Coordinates of C-alpha atoms in Angstrom, one line a residue:
M1389 CA -3.2 -8.2 -21.0
K1390 CA -6.0 -5.7 -21.3
I1391 CA -8.6 -5.0 -18.7
S1392 CA -11.8 -3.1 -18.5
V1393 CA -13.4 -1.7 -15.4
I1394 CA -17.1 -0.9 -15.6
G1395 CA -17.9 1.4 -12.8
A1396 CA -15.7 4.4 -11.7
G1397 CA -17.2 5.1 -8.2
A1398 CA -15.3 4.8 -5.0
M1399 CA -14.4 1.1 -5.4
G1400 CA -14.0 1.0 -9.1
G1401 CA -12.0 4.2 -9.1
A1402 CA -9.8 2.9 -6.4
L1403 CA -9.1 -0.3 -8.4
V1404 CA -8.1 1.7 -11.4
E1405 CA -5.8 3.8 -9.4
G1406 CA -4.1 0.7 -8.1
L1407 CA -3.8 -0.8 -11.5
L1408 CA -2.1 2.4 -12.7
K1409 CA 0.5 2.2 -9.8
G1410 CA 1.2 -1.5 -10.4
N1411 CA 3.7 -2.9 -12.8
T1412 CA 1.6 -5.4 -14.7
L1413 CA -0.5 -3.0 -16.8
S1414 CA 0.1 0.4 -18.5
A1415 CA -2.6 3.1 -18.8
A1416 CA -3.1 2.0 -22.4
D1417 CA -4.1 -1.5 -21.2
I1418 CA -7.0 -0.2 -19.1
T1419 CA -10.5 0.9 -20.2
V1420 CA -12.9 2.5 -17.7
A1421 CA -16.6 2.9 -18.3
D1422 CA -19.0 5.0 -16.3
P1423 CA -22.2 7.0 -17.1
D1424 CA -20.5 10.1 -15.4
Q1425 CA -18.1 11.7 -17.6
N1426 CA -16.7 13.7 -14.7
A1427 CA -15.7 10.5 -13.0
L1428 CA -13.8 9.5 -16.1
N1429 CA -11.8 12.7 -16.8
R1430 CA -9.1 12.1 -14.2
F1431 CA -8.3 8.7 -15.8
A1432 CA -8.4 10.0 -19.3
E1433 CA -5.8 12.5 -18.3
Q1434 CA -3.5 9.7 -17.3
G1435 CA -3.9 7.9 -20.7
V1436 CA -6.6 5.5 -19.8
S1437 CA -9.2 4.7 -22.4
V1438 CA -12.6 5.9 -21.1
T1439 CA -16.2 5.5 -22.3
T1440 CA -19.7 6.1 -21.1
D1441 CA -20.8 3.0 -23.0
N1442 CA -20.4 -0.3 -21.0
T1443 CA -20.7 -2.4 -24.2
V1444 CA -17.8 -0.6 -25.7
A1445 CA -15.7 -1.2 -22.5
A1446 CA -16.5 -4.9 -22.5
T1447 CA -15.3 -5.5 -26.1
G1448 CA -11.9 -6.6 -26.9
T1449 CA -10.3 -6.9 -23.5
D1450 CA -9.0 -10.0 -21.8
I1451 CA -10.6 -9.3 -18.4
V1452 CA -13.9 -7.5 -17.8
T1453 CA -14.5 -6.2 -14.3
I1454 CA -17.9 -5.1 -13.1
V1455 CA -17.6 -2.9 -10.1
V1456 CA -21.1 -1.4 -9.5
K1457 CA -23.7 -1.3 -6.7
P1458 CA -25.1 -4.8 -6.1
W1459 CA -28.6 -3.9 -7.5
L1460 CA -27.0 -2.8 -10.8
V1461 CA -25.0 -6.0 -11.5
E1462 CA -27.9 -7.7 -13.3
K1463 CA -28.6 -4.8 -15.5
V1464 CA -24.9 -4.5 -16.5
I1465 CA -24.4 -8.2 -17.2
K1466 CA -27.5 -8.2 -19.4
E1467 CA -26.3 -5.1 -21.2
I1468 CA -22.9 -6.4 -22.0
K1469 CA -23.2 -10.2 -22.2
D1470 CA -24.1 -10.5 -25.9
G1471 CA -20.8 -8.7 -26.8
L1472 CA -18.7 -10.9 -24.5
D1473 CA -16.6 -13.7 -25.8
Y1474 CA -16.9 -16.4 -23.2
K1475 CA -14.1 -18.5 -24.7
T1476 CA -11.4 -15.8 -24.5
Q1477 CA -12.7 -13.2 -21.9
K1478 CA -12.6 -13.6 -18.1
L1479 CA -15.2 -11.9 -15.9
I1480 CA -14.8 -10.3 -12.4
I1481 CA -17.7 -9.2 -10.3
T1482 CA -17.0 -6.9 -7.4
A1483 CA -20.3 -6.3 -5.7
A1484 CA -21.0 -7.5 -2.1
G1485 CA -23.9 -9.9 -1.6
V1486 CA -24.7 -10.9 -5.2
P1487 CA -24.9 -14.7 -5.3
S1488 CA -23.0 -16.7 -8.0
A1489 CA -26.2 -18.6 -8.7
D1490 CA -27.8 -15.4 -9.8
I1491 CA -24.8 -14.2 -11.8
T1492 CA -24.6 -17.6 -13.6
K1493 CA -28.3 -17.3 -14.5
W1494 CA -27.9 -13.8 -15.9
L1495 CA -24.8 -14.8 -17.9
D1496 CA -26.5 -17.7 -19.7
K1497 CA -27.2 -16.6 -23.3
G1498 CA -29.5 -19.6 -23.7
D1499 CA -26.9 -22.2 -24.6
G1500 CA -25.8 -22.9 -21.1
I1501 CA -22.2 -21.8 -21.7
I1502 CA -20.8 -19.6 -19.0
P1503 CA -17.4 -17.7 -18.9
E1504 CA -14.9 -18.3 -16.2
Y1505 CA -15.6 -15.7 -13.6
F1506 CA -14.6 -14.6 -10.2
L1507 CA -16.3 -13.0 -7.2
V1508 CA -13.7 -10.5 -5.9
I1509 CA -14.1 -8.3 -2.9
P1510 CA -11.1 -5.8 -2.3
N1511 CA -11.1 -2.8 -0.1
I1512 CA -10.4 0.8 -0.9
A1513 CA -6.7 0.5 0.1
I1514 CA -6.3 -1.2 -3.3
A1515 CA -5.7 2.4 -4.6
E1516 CA -2.4 2.2 -2.6
L1517 CA -1.5 -1.3 -3.5
A1518 CA -2.5 -2.3 0.1
S1519 CA -5.9 -4.1 -0.3
M1520 CA -7.0 -7.3 1.4
T1521 CA -8.8 -9.0 -1.4
F1522 CA -11.0 -12.0 -1.3
I1523 CA -11.3 -14.2 -4.5
V1524 CA -13.9 -16.9 -5.2
P1525 CA -13.4 -18.7 -8.5
V1526 CA -16.6 -19.8 -10.1
G1527 CA -16.1 -22.5 -12.9
A1528 CA -12.5 -21.1 -13.3
S1529 CA -9.5 -23.3 -14.2
E1530 CA -6.4 -23.3 -12.0
E1531 CA -4.4 -21.5 -14.6
T1532 CA -7.0 -18.6 -14.9
T1533 CA -7.2 -18.5 -11.1
R1534 CA -3.4 -18.0 -10.9
T1535 CA -3.7 -15.2 -13.4
I1536 CA -6.3 -13.4 -11.5
T1537 CA -4.7 -14.0 -8.1
A1538 CA -1.4 -12.6 -9.4
L1539 CA -3.1 -9.5 -10.7
F1540 CA -4.6 -8.7 -7.2
D1541 CA -1.5 -9.9 -5.4
E1542 CA 0.3 -6.9 -6.9
L1543 CA -2.5 -4.7 -5.4
G1544 CA -2.1 -5.9 -1.9
S1545 CA -2.7 -9.4 -0.4
T1546 CA -5.2 -12.0 -1.5
I1547 CA -7.0 -15.0 -0.1
I1548 CA -8.9 -17.5 -2.2
T1549 CA -12.0 -18.4 -0.2
E1550 CA -15.4 -20.0 -0.4
E1551 CA -18.5 -18.0 -1.4
R1552 CA -20.1 -18.5 2.0
L1553 CA -17.3 -16.6 3.7
L1554 CA -17.5 -13.5 1.5
A1555 CA -19.9 -11.7 3.7
A1556 CA -17.6 -12.3 6.7
G1557 CA -14.6 -11.2 4.6
T1558 CA -16.4 -8.0 3.6
T1559 CA -17.1 -7.0 7.1
L1560 CA -13.6 -8.0 8.4
A1561 CA -11.7 -6.2 5.7
S1562 CA -13.8 -3.9 3.6
C1563 CA -15.9 -2.6 6.5
G1564 CA -12.9 -3.3 8.7
I1565 CA -10.8 -0.6 7.1
A1566 CA -13.4 1.9 8.2
Y1567 CA -13.2 0.4 11.7
A1568 CA -9.5 0.8 11.8
M1569 CA -9.8 4.4 10.7
R1570 CA -12.3 5.0 13.5
Y1571 CA -9.6 3.8 16.0
V1572 CA -7.2 6.2 14.4
R1573 CA -9.6 9.0 14.8
A1574 CA -10.3 8.2 18.5
S1575 CA -6.5 8.0 19.2
V1576 CA -5.9 11.3 17.5
E1577 CA -8.6 12.9 19.5
G1578 CA -7.0 11.4 22.6
G1579 CA -3.7 12.7 21.5
V1580 CA -5.1 16.3 21.3
E1581 CA -6.5 16.0 24.8
L1582 CA -3.0 14.9 25.9
G1583 CA -1.6 18.1 24.5
F1584 CA -0.5 17.4 21.0
K1585 CA -1.6 19.5 18.0
A1586 CA -4.1 17.5 15.8
K1587 CA -1.6 17.2 12.8
D1588 CA 1.1 15.9 15.2
A1589 CA -1.2 13.6 16.9
Q1590 CA -2.3 12.0 13.6
K1591 CA 1.4 11.5 12.5
I1592 CA 2.1 9.8 15.8
V1593 CA -0.9 7.5 15.6
L1594 CA -0.5 6.5 12.0
Q1595 CA 3.2 5.6 12.5
T1596 CA 2.2 3.7 15.6
V1597 CA -0.4 1.7 13.9
K1598 CA 2.0 1.1 10.9
G1599 CA 4.6 -0.1 13.3
A1600 CA 2.2 -2.5 15.0
V1601 CA 1.3 -4.0 11.7
E1602 CA 4.9 -4.3 10.5
L1603 CA 5.9 -6.0 13.8
L1604 CA 3.0 -8.6 13.5
H1605 CA 3.9 -9.3 9.9
A1606 CA 7.7 -9.7 10.6
T1607 CA 7.4 -11.9 13.7
G1608 CA 4.1 -13.7 12.9
N1609 CA 3.4 -13.4 16.7
H1610 CA -0.2 -13.5 17.9
P1611 CA -1.2 -9.9 18.9
E1612 CA -1.4 -10.8 22.6
A1613 CA 2.1 -12.2 22.5
A1614 CA 3.4 -8.9 21.1
I1615 CA 1.3 -6.9 23.6
D1616 CA 3.0 -8.8 26.4
L1617 CA 6.3 -7.4 25.2
V1618 CA 5.2 -3.9 26.2
T1619 CA 3.1 -4.4 29.3
T1620 CA 5.4 -4.0 32.2
P1621 CA 3.8 -5.2 35.5
G1622 CA 2.1 -2.3 37.1
G1623 CA 2.9 -0.1 34.2
V1624 CA 0.9 2.4 32.3
T1625 CA 0.3 0.2 29.2
I1626 CA -1.6 -2.5 31.2
K1627 CA -3.5 0.1 32.9
G1628 CA -4.6 1.7 29.7
L1629 CA -5.5 -1.7 28.1
N1630 CA -7.6 -2.6 31.1
E1631 CA -9.5 0.7 31.0
M1632 CA -10.3 0.1 27.4
E1633 CA -11.6 -3.4 28.2
H1634 CA -13.7 -2.0 31.1
A1635 CA -15.3 0.2 28.5
G1636 CA -15.9 -2.9 26.3
F1637 CA -13.3 -2.4 23.7
T1638 CA -12.9 -6.0 22.5
S1639 CA -16.6 -6.7 22.8
A1640 CA -17.5 -3.6 20.8
V1641 CA -15.1 -4.5 18.0
I1642 CA -16.6 -8.0 17.8
R1643 CA -20.2 -6.8 17.9
G1644 CA -19.4 -4.2 15.2
L1645 CA -18.0 -6.9 13.0
K1646 CA -20.9 -9.3 13.5
A1647 CA -23.4 -6.4 12.9
G1648 CA -21.9 -6.2 9.4
L1649 CA -23.4 -9.6 8.6
H1650 CA -27.0 -8.5 9.2

């Protein structure tokens, strides 16, 4: 299987990094296109085929992935579609907020034939094989959907969902990774105030967050049930949690998530 990635920015670059760390593809199976040669150099050094020509990248691969800013999707599709083989190639669009109705219209060469394609929204943790990725099949067969899902399963976790939930998924997982990092930053700053050096505080916080995630994965417990295990009556944990709630912790998180939908 060969794949091309059009766009080597933050998200496109992270996707390529993840593909290189996975076991499904070798560097020789990947082609990356971007107008900025500097963005391509690091991948060329790893054996990836690189080009500044999107039409070249879109030719001869099994999967074509467009990972550009939403306002560039139409331009890229119209640039490459005449060279796409709709019978053999699968298309992935990674761009938040671009409706499938528009994409289908842009892909039409005038004969009404549209390739199997997918709306796919990962997050930047895909670079470390740890993305939460949302997949929306559009006119795709079950067999093709299994192929695309298996590819992204190797790069983290996936969920096949409806297009109407993509915006919510974006704010929960793609924006959400930034929200989680903001919690980490706040905890590190708190650790410094408690007396730790910043480097040590970050090590402590990162391992603590990792431990919380691993426990929830392993037990399947609701977070509140897991919290109950460490909240001794009258203890410091419940006091700390209540102080955070007095400051609006849960409300602030929910409001932040909902703000991402507007």
